[in-house]
Amino acid sequence: MIRKVEEVQLKKLERISPSQYCTAKKCPYKLVLANSYGFKQLMPFSPNAYLGSVLHKIIELISKGTIINEELFDYHWKKEIDKTEAMLKDSGLSTITPLKYFAEGFALKKIKVRNLIKNRVNAHVNRTVSNRKYLTEVILSNTGKTISGVVDLIIEESRMVTIIDFKTGVVFDKCLNEDGVYIVKEDYQYQLKLYCYLYYLKYNLLPSNLYIVTLENSYVNIPFSLIECKAIYDEVICFLDTTNVSIDIQDYAGLAHCSIDNCKYCPYRPACQYYTVWLDYHFEEMKDLKGKLLKVNIFGNNSMGIELKVADKIVLVNGFNQEFYRQMEDKKGQMLYLFNLKKNKHSCNATANNYTIIYA
Ligand code: SF4
């Protein structure tokens, strides 16, 4: 139950993928930690993220023509869900299985992705009567492979090229542009424009269209120009260079940008020394706590609570299972770092839940 952060040597970035860039530019240290930990998760994702991976895989199989009817859909759906749930159980996350009870909108998303079969079958039929090529999971890289990513689908028809990325979550920002139209999230725009420029570098041919395809089978157009795509590409090259210079001179503090938005879902919070210091002043706004363990309390319903000294306050955290009593007792007097708690509205007290992780 109580984990210890493995110490690793921080490594320079050899490459970055188009899907990583926007998050990395907000806090470069997040990517440095992810890369140094070999992208190993230090915190569980939400069940929605695991369902998202299953949906993405199923969309890929539909677009490849592997799933062409309901029987095949049912077979692959079960296979992917079983595989994901087995992985969750193996990594100690059985409490968020089965996913159908814990992931939001499980049934609706399953129906939506099943509905995609019809559209893809029609497209598949068209493939035989035209010279269109449907290429799935295409790796695009620059010459040095410093920027490299996998495109979900490229459609080539003569010199007309369309790049498509599938998204299973919300595609638009909450704000509107000056014409009153919702704009596509910056991360997704950057991702598609970088794919576009990588394609251009590789084939000396500028794609004609960039689209995001949603679970509702909407095609969201991303307008672009070659100049704009190149500017983003140059920006990423510069980001890699400056980040690696900071790693060389060990200026990690200059790479870590702590803020509520950057840190609240960062899976590397346990390994980020800047976050744990920042948390001292922001624990009331976050779902995490850092404090000295003072006392362990046993309750009648097989549950357990602890008392922590957080800044100058005594904070109670309940909802732990008693089977961890001995482990907790052994940590008395030490600093504990608790992540993903449910905080009480009117005090700093909190309750542990299925996603709570403790590091010492
Ligand atoms: S916890 Fe915050 S500051 Fe630290 S790496 Fe993650 S996002 Fe960056």
mmCIF file of C-alpha atoms in Angstrom, residues 36-260:
data_model
loop_
_atom_site.group_PDB
_atom_site.id
_atom_site.type_symbol
_atom_site.label_atom_id
_atom_site.label_comp_id
_atom_site.label_asym_id
_atom_site.label_seq_id
_atom_site.Cartn_x
_atom_site.Cartn_y
_atom_site.Cartn_z
ATOM 1 C CA SER A 36 13.548 9.162 -17.255
ATOM 2 C CA TYR A 37 11.046 6.705 -15.745
ATOM 3 C CA GLY A 38 10.629 5.003 -19.117
ATOM 4 C CA PHE A 39 7.024 6.305 -19.245
ATOM 5 C CA LYS A 40 6.172 4.010 -16.328
ATOM 6 C CA GLN A 41 3.111 5.272 -14.474
ATOM 7 C CA LEU A 42 3.643 6.354 -10.861
ATOM 8 C CA MET A 43 -0.078 7.026 -10.415
ATOM 9 C CA PRO A 44 -3.141 5.269 -11.798
ATOM 10 C CA PHE A 45 -5.024 6.961 -14.627
ATOM 11 C CA SER A 46 -8.759 7.443 -14.226
ATOM 12 C CA PRO A 47 -10.925 4.527 -15.493
ATOM 13 C CA ASN A 48 -12.044 6.842 -18.325
ATOM 14 C CA ALA A 49 -8.490 6.898 -19.678
ATOM 15 C CA TYR A 50 -8.317 3.074 -19.724
ATOM 16 C CA LEU A 51 -11.669 2.926 -21.508
ATOM 17 C CA GLY A 52 -10.343 5.578 -23.932
ATOM 18 C CA SER A 53 -7.448 3.273 -24.872
ATOM 19 C CA VAL A 54 -9.871 0.412 -25.558
ATOM 20 C CA LEU A 55 -12.064 2.682 -27.705
ATOM 21 C CA HIS A 56 -9.032 3.883 -29.636
ATOM 22 C CA LYS A 57 -7.909 0.319 -30.326
ATOM 23 C CA ILE A 58 -11.404 -0.694 -31.505
ATOM 24 C CA ILE A 59 -11.618 2.338 -33.832
ATOM 25 C CA GLU A 60 -8.246 1.366 -35.250
ATOM 26 C CA LEU A 61 -9.468 -2.214 -35.886
ATOM 27 C CA ILE A 62 -12.617 -0.894 -37.567
ATOM 28 C CA SER A 63 -10.634 1.471 -39.787
ATOM 29 C CA LYS A 64 -8.216 -1.320 -40.725
ATOM 30 C CA GLY A 65 -11.146 -3.497 -41.777
ATOM 31 C CA THR A 66 -10.432 -6.110 -39.059
ATOM 32 C CA ILE A 67 -13.845 -5.445 -37.496
ATOM 33 C CA ILE A 68 -16.512 -5.467 -40.198
ATOM 34 C CA ASN A 69 -19.576 -6.812 -38.383
ATOM 35 C CA GLU A 70 -21.220 -7.059 -34.962
ATOM 36 C CA GLU A 71 -19.816 -10.536 -34.186
ATOM 37 C CA LEU A 72 -16.272 -9.356 -34.753
ATOM 38 C CA PHE A 73 -17.018 -6.206 -32.779
ATOM 39 C CA ASP A 74 -18.229 -8.245 -29.781
ATOM 40 C CA TYR A 75 -15.205 -10.549 -29.986
ATOM 41 C CA HIS A 76 -12.618 -7.727 -30.105
ATOM 42 C CA TRP A 77 -14.468 -5.569 -27.581
ATOM 43 C CA LYS A 78 -14.432 -8.376 -25.028
ATOM 44 C CA LYS A 79 -10.806 -9.196 -25.812
ATOM 45 C CA GLU A 80 -9.620 -5.596 -25.316
ATOM 46 C CA ILE A 81 -11.697 -5.035 -22.168
ATOM 47 C CA ASP A 82 -10.485 -8.346 -20.661
ATOM 48 C CA LYS A 83 -6.873 -7.489 -21.500
ATOM 49 C CA THR A 84 -7.144 -4.009 -19.942
ATOM 50 C CA GLU A 85 -8.862 -5.301 -16.809
ATOM 51 C CA ALA A 86 -6.253 -8.063 -16.387
ATOM 52 C CA MET A 87 -3.502 -5.428 -16.640
ATOM 53 C CA LEU A 88 -5.283 -3.268 -14.034
ATOM 54 C CA LYS A 89 -5.581 -6.231 -11.658
ATOM 55 C CA ASP A 90 -1.904 -7.102 -12.153
ATOM 56 C CA SER A 91 -0.895 -3.557 -11.279
ATOM 57 C CA GLY A 92 -2.946 -3.548 -8.073
ATOM 58 C CA LEU A 93 -5.892 -1.584 -9.480
ATOM 59 C CA SER A 94 -8.586 -4.248 -9.246
ATOM 60 C CA THR A 95 -10.698 -1.720 -7.318
ATOM 61 C CA ILE A 96 -11.499 0.133 -10.567
ATOM 62 C CA THR A 97 -12.636 -3.024 -12.367
ATOM 63 C CA PRO A 98 -14.920 -3.953 -14.022
ATOM 64 C CA LEU A 99 -14.560 -0.824 -16.140
ATOM 65 C CA LYS A 100 -18.262 -0.831 -17.003
ATOM 66 C CA TYR A 101 -19.003 0.223 -13.409
ATOM 67 C CA PHE A 102 -16.247 2.805 -13.057
ATOM 68 C CA ALA A 103 -15.693 4.471 -16.469
ATOM 69 C CA GLU A 104 -18.110 7.295 -17.283
ATOM 70 C CA GLY A 105 -20.523 6.693 -20.170
ATOM 71 C CA PHE A 106 -19.267 3.139 -20.745
ATOM 72 C CA ALA A 107 -22.458 1.864 -22.429
ATOM 73 C CA LEU A 108 -23.026 4.980 -24.570
ATOM 74 C CA LYS A 109 -19.441 5.048 -25.809
ATOM 75 C CA LYS A 110 -19.651 1.357 -26.676
ATOM 76 C CA ILE A 111 -22.799 2.012 -28.753
ATOM 77 C CA LYS A 112 -21.167 4.986 -30.505
ATOM 78 C CA VAL A 113 -18.055 3.066 -31.458
ATOM 79 C CA ARG A 114 -20.161 0.101 -32.638
ATOM 80 C CA ASN A 115 -22.057 2.519 -34.916
ATOM 81 C CA LEU A 116 -18.795 3.375 -36.654
ATOM 82 C CA ILE A 117 -18.743 -0.072 -38.294
ATOM 83 C CA LYS A 118 -21.396 0.910 -40.845
ATOM 84 C CA ASN A 119 -19.483 3.986 -42.016
ATOM 85 C CA ARG A 120 -16.198 2.138 -42.202
ATOM 86 C CA VAL A 121 -17.736 -0.778 -44.139
ATOM 87 C CA ASN A 122 -18.992 1.714 -46.747
ATOM 88 C CA ALA A 123 -15.530 3.249 -46.972
ATOM 89 C CA HIS A 124 -14.026 -0.242 -47.255
ATOM 90 C CA VAL A 125 -16.292 -1.055 -50.211
ATOM 91 C CA ASN A 126 -15.158 2.173 -51.878
ATOM 92 C CA ARG A 127 -11.535 1.136 -51.585
ATOM 93 C CA THR A 128 -11.991 -1.550 -54.198
ATOM 94 C CA VAL A 129 -13.362 0.830 -56.804
ATOM 95 C CA SER A 130 -10.847 3.626 -56.518
ATOM 96 C CA ASN A 131 -7.127 4.046 -56.277
ATOM 97 C CA ARG A 132 -7.431 5.296 -52.710
ATOM 98 C CA LYS A 133 -4.937 3.877 -50.230
ATOM 99 C CA TYR A 134 -5.936 3.617 -46.553
ATOM 100 C CA LEU A 135 -2.843 3.455 -44.381
ATOM 101 C CA THR A 136 -3.323 2.885 -40.644
ATOM 102 C CA GLU A 137 -0.868 3.401 -37.793
ATOM 103 C CA VAL A 138 1.701 5.152 -39.968
ATOM 104 C CA ILE A 139 4.949 6.204 -38.273
ATOM 105 C CA LEU A 140 6.114 9.649 -39.360
ATOM 106 C CA SER A 141 9.509 10.999 -38.244
ATOM 107 C CA ASN A 142 12.008 13.651 -39.232
ATOM 108 C CA THR A 143 15.474 12.569 -40.387
ATOM 109 C CA GLY A 144 17.077 12.492 -36.953
ATOM 110 C CA LYS A 145 13.909 10.884 -35.478
ATOM 111 C CA THR A 146 13.843 13.639 -32.870
ATOM 112 C CA ILE A 147 10.156 14.194 -33.659
ATOM 113 C CA SER A 148 8.252 11.013 -34.289
ATOM 114 C CA GLY A 149 4.642 9.927 -33.977
ATOM 115 C CA VAL A 150 2.060 7.430 -35.162
ATOM 116 C CA VAL A 151 -0.777 8.727 -37.333
ATOM 117 C CA ASP A 152 -4.056 6.829 -36.968
ATOM 118 C CA LEU A 153 -5.033 6.962 -40.641
ATOM 119 C CA ILE A 154 -3.645 8.444 -43.856
ATOM 120 C CA ILE A 155 -5.744 8.354 -47.010
ATOM 121 C CA GLU A 156 -3.753 8.783 -50.218
ATOM 122 C CA GLU A 157 -5.466 9.258 -53.532
ATOM 123 C CA SER A 158 -3.107 10.302 -56.279
ATOM 124 C CA ARG A 159 -1.475 13.507 -54.920
ATOM 125 C CA MET A 160 -4.344 14.179 -52.533
ATOM 126 C CA VAL A 161 -3.440 13.205 -48.968
ATOM 127 C CA THR A 162 -5.691 13.330 -45.901
ATOM 128 C CA ILE A 163 -4.364 12.855 -42.389
ATOM 129 C CA ILE A 164 -6.859 11.650 -39.788
ATOM 130 C CA ASP A 165 -6.560 11.263 -36.035
ATOM 131 C CA PHE A 166 -9.265 9.588 -33.933
ATOM 132 C CA LYS A 167 -10.287 11.184 -30.651
ATOM 133 C CA THR A 168 -12.601 9.562 -28.142
ATOM 134 C CA GLY A 169 -12.983 12.513 -25.735
ATOM 135 C CA VAL A 170 -13.864 16.205 -25.945
ATOM 136 C CA VAL A 171 -12.304 17.816 -29.014
ATOM 137 C CA PHE A 172 -13.217 21.499 -28.544
ATOM 138 C CA ASP A 173 -12.044 24.120 -26.079
ATOM 139 C CA LYS A 174 -14.639 25.684 -23.816
ATOM 140 C CA CYS A 175 -14.091 29.144 -25.352
ATOM 141 C CA LEU A 176 -15.369 30.448 -28.696
ATOM 142 C CA ASN A 177 -13.376 32.322 -31.342
ATOM 143 C CA GLU A 178 -14.357 35.822 -32.582
ATOM 144 C CA ASP A 179 -16.873 34.267 -35.035
ATOM 145 C CA GLY A 180 -18.658 32.521 -32.162
ATOM 146 C CA VAL A 181 -17.369 29.093 -33.205
ATOM 147 C CA TYR A 182 -15.875 26.572 -30.782
ATOM 148 C CA ILE A 183 -12.202 26.030 -31.462
ATOM 149 C CA VAL A 184 -10.411 22.693 -31.489
ATOM 150 C CA LYS A 185 -8.086 22.180 -28.514
ATOM 151 C CA GLU A 186 -4.639 23.573 -29.146
ATOM 152 C CA ASP A 187 -2.994 20.204 -28.373
ATOM 153 C CA TYR A 188 -4.912 18.509 -31.176
ATOM 154 C CA GLN A 189 -4.249 21.311 -33.673
ATOM 155 C CA TYR A 190 -0.526 21.156 -32.938
ATOM 156 C CA GLN A 191 -0.509 17.367 -33.188
ATOM 157 C CA LEU A 192 -2.159 17.303 -36.623
ATOM 158 C CA LYS A 193 -0.039 20.170 -37.973
ATOM 159 C CA LEU A 194 3.130 18.423 -36.843
ATOM 160 C CA TYR A 195 2.044 15.200 -38.582
ATOM 161 C CA CYS A 196 1.374 17.304 -41.643
ATOM 162 C CA TYR A 197 4.864 18.790 -41.625
ATOM 163 C CA LEU A 198 6.505 15.398 -40.952
ATOM 164 C CA TYR A 199 4.630 13.992 -43.951
ATOM 165 C CA TYR A 200 5.780 16.942 -46.037
ATOM 166 C CA LEU A 201 9.415 16.419 -44.973
ATOM 167 C CA LYS A 202 9.261 12.717 -45.813
ATOM 168 C CA TYR A 203 7.450 12.844 -49.163
ATOM 169 C CA ASN A 204 7.938 16.450 -50.263
ATOM 170 C CA LEU A 205 4.181 16.654 -50.651
ATOM 171 C CA LEU A 206 1.915 18.828 -48.527
ATOM 172 C CA PRO A 207 -1.229 16.978 -47.356
ATOM 173 C CA SER A 208 -4.519 18.501 -48.514
ATOM 174 C CA ASN A 209 -6.657 17.923 -45.419
ATOM 175 C CA LEU A 210 -6.267 17.363 -41.716
ATOM 176 C CA TYR A 211 -9.199 15.905 -39.812
ATOM 177 C CA ILE A 212 -10.049 14.762 -36.326
ATOM 178 C CA VAL A 213 -12.708 12.043 -36.315
ATOM 179 C CA THR A 214 -14.822 11.806 -33.179
ATOM 180 C CA LEU A 215 -16.805 8.929 -31.694
ATOM 181 C CA GLU A 216 -19.918 10.458 -33.304
ATOM 182 C CA ASN A 217 -18.131 10.015 -36.657
ATOM 183 C CA SER A 218 -17.903 13.802 -37.129
ATOM 184 C CA TYR A 219 -15.030 14.961 -39.294
ATOM 185 C CA VAL A 220 -13.558 18.085 -37.691
ATOM 186 C CA ASN A 221 -11.458 20.014 -40.195
ATOM 187 C CA ILE A 222 -8.182 21.593 -39.026
ATOM 188 C CA PRO A 223 -7.252 24.505 -41.317
ATOM 189 C CA PHE A 224 -3.494 24.910 -41.820
ATOM 190 C CA SER A 225 -0.750 26.377 -43.972
ATOM 191 C CA LEU A 226 2.748 25.122 -44.698
ATOM 192 C CA ILE A 227 4.265 28.204 -43.013
ATOM 193 C CA GLU A 228 2.253 27.585 -39.865
ATOM 194 C CA CYS A 229 3.156 23.865 -39.735
ATOM 195 C CA LYS A 230 6.841 24.652 -40.224
ATOM 196 C CA ALA A 231 6.739 27.294 -37.455
ATOM 197 C CA ILE A 232 5.319 24.700 -35.035
ATOM 198 C CA TYR A 233 7.945 22.171 -36.118
ATOM 199 C CA ASP A 234 10.752 24.729 -35.539
ATOM 200 C CA GLU A 235 9.259 25.538 -32.136
ATOM 201 C CA VAL A 236 9.411 21.854 -31.120
ATOM 202 C CA ILE A 237 13.023 21.511 -32.312
ATOM 203 C CA CYS A 238 13.900 24.586 -30.236
ATOM 204 C CA PHE A 239 12.006 23.139 -27.237
ATOM 205 C CA LEU A 240 14.064 19.935 -27.402
ATOM 206 C CA ASP A 241 17.327 21.895 -27.591
ATOM 207 C CA THR A 242 16.577 24.260 -24.720
ATOM 208 C CA THR A 243 15.205 21.478 -22.502
ATOM 209 C CA ASN A 244 18.323 19.380 -23.075
ATOM 210 C CA VAL A 245 20.563 22.358 -22.282
ATOM 211 C CA SER A 246 18.704 22.744 -18.952
ATOM 212 C CA ILE A 247 19.205 19.017 -18.236
ATOM 213 C CA ASP A 248 22.909 19.351 -19.074
ATOM 214 C CA ILE A 249 23.369 22.156 -16.560
ATOM 215 C CA GLN A 250 20.932 20.490 -14.114
ATOM 216 C CA ASP A 251 18.591 23.492 -14.082
ATOM 217 C CA TYR A 252 15.590 21.303 -13.290
ATOM 218 C CA ALA A 253 13.864 24.046 -11.307
ATOM 219 C CA GLY A 254 13.669 26.117 -14.504
ATOM 220 C CA LEU A 255 11.837 23.234 -16.223
ATOM 221 C CA ALA A 256 9.222 22.579 -13.515
ATOM 222 C CA HIS A 257 6.182 24.843 -13.789
ATOM 223 C CA CYS A 258 3.951 24.095 -10.817
ATOM 224 C CA SER A 259 0.361 25.228 -11.091
ATOM 225 C CA ILE A 260 -3.030 23.755 -10.324
#
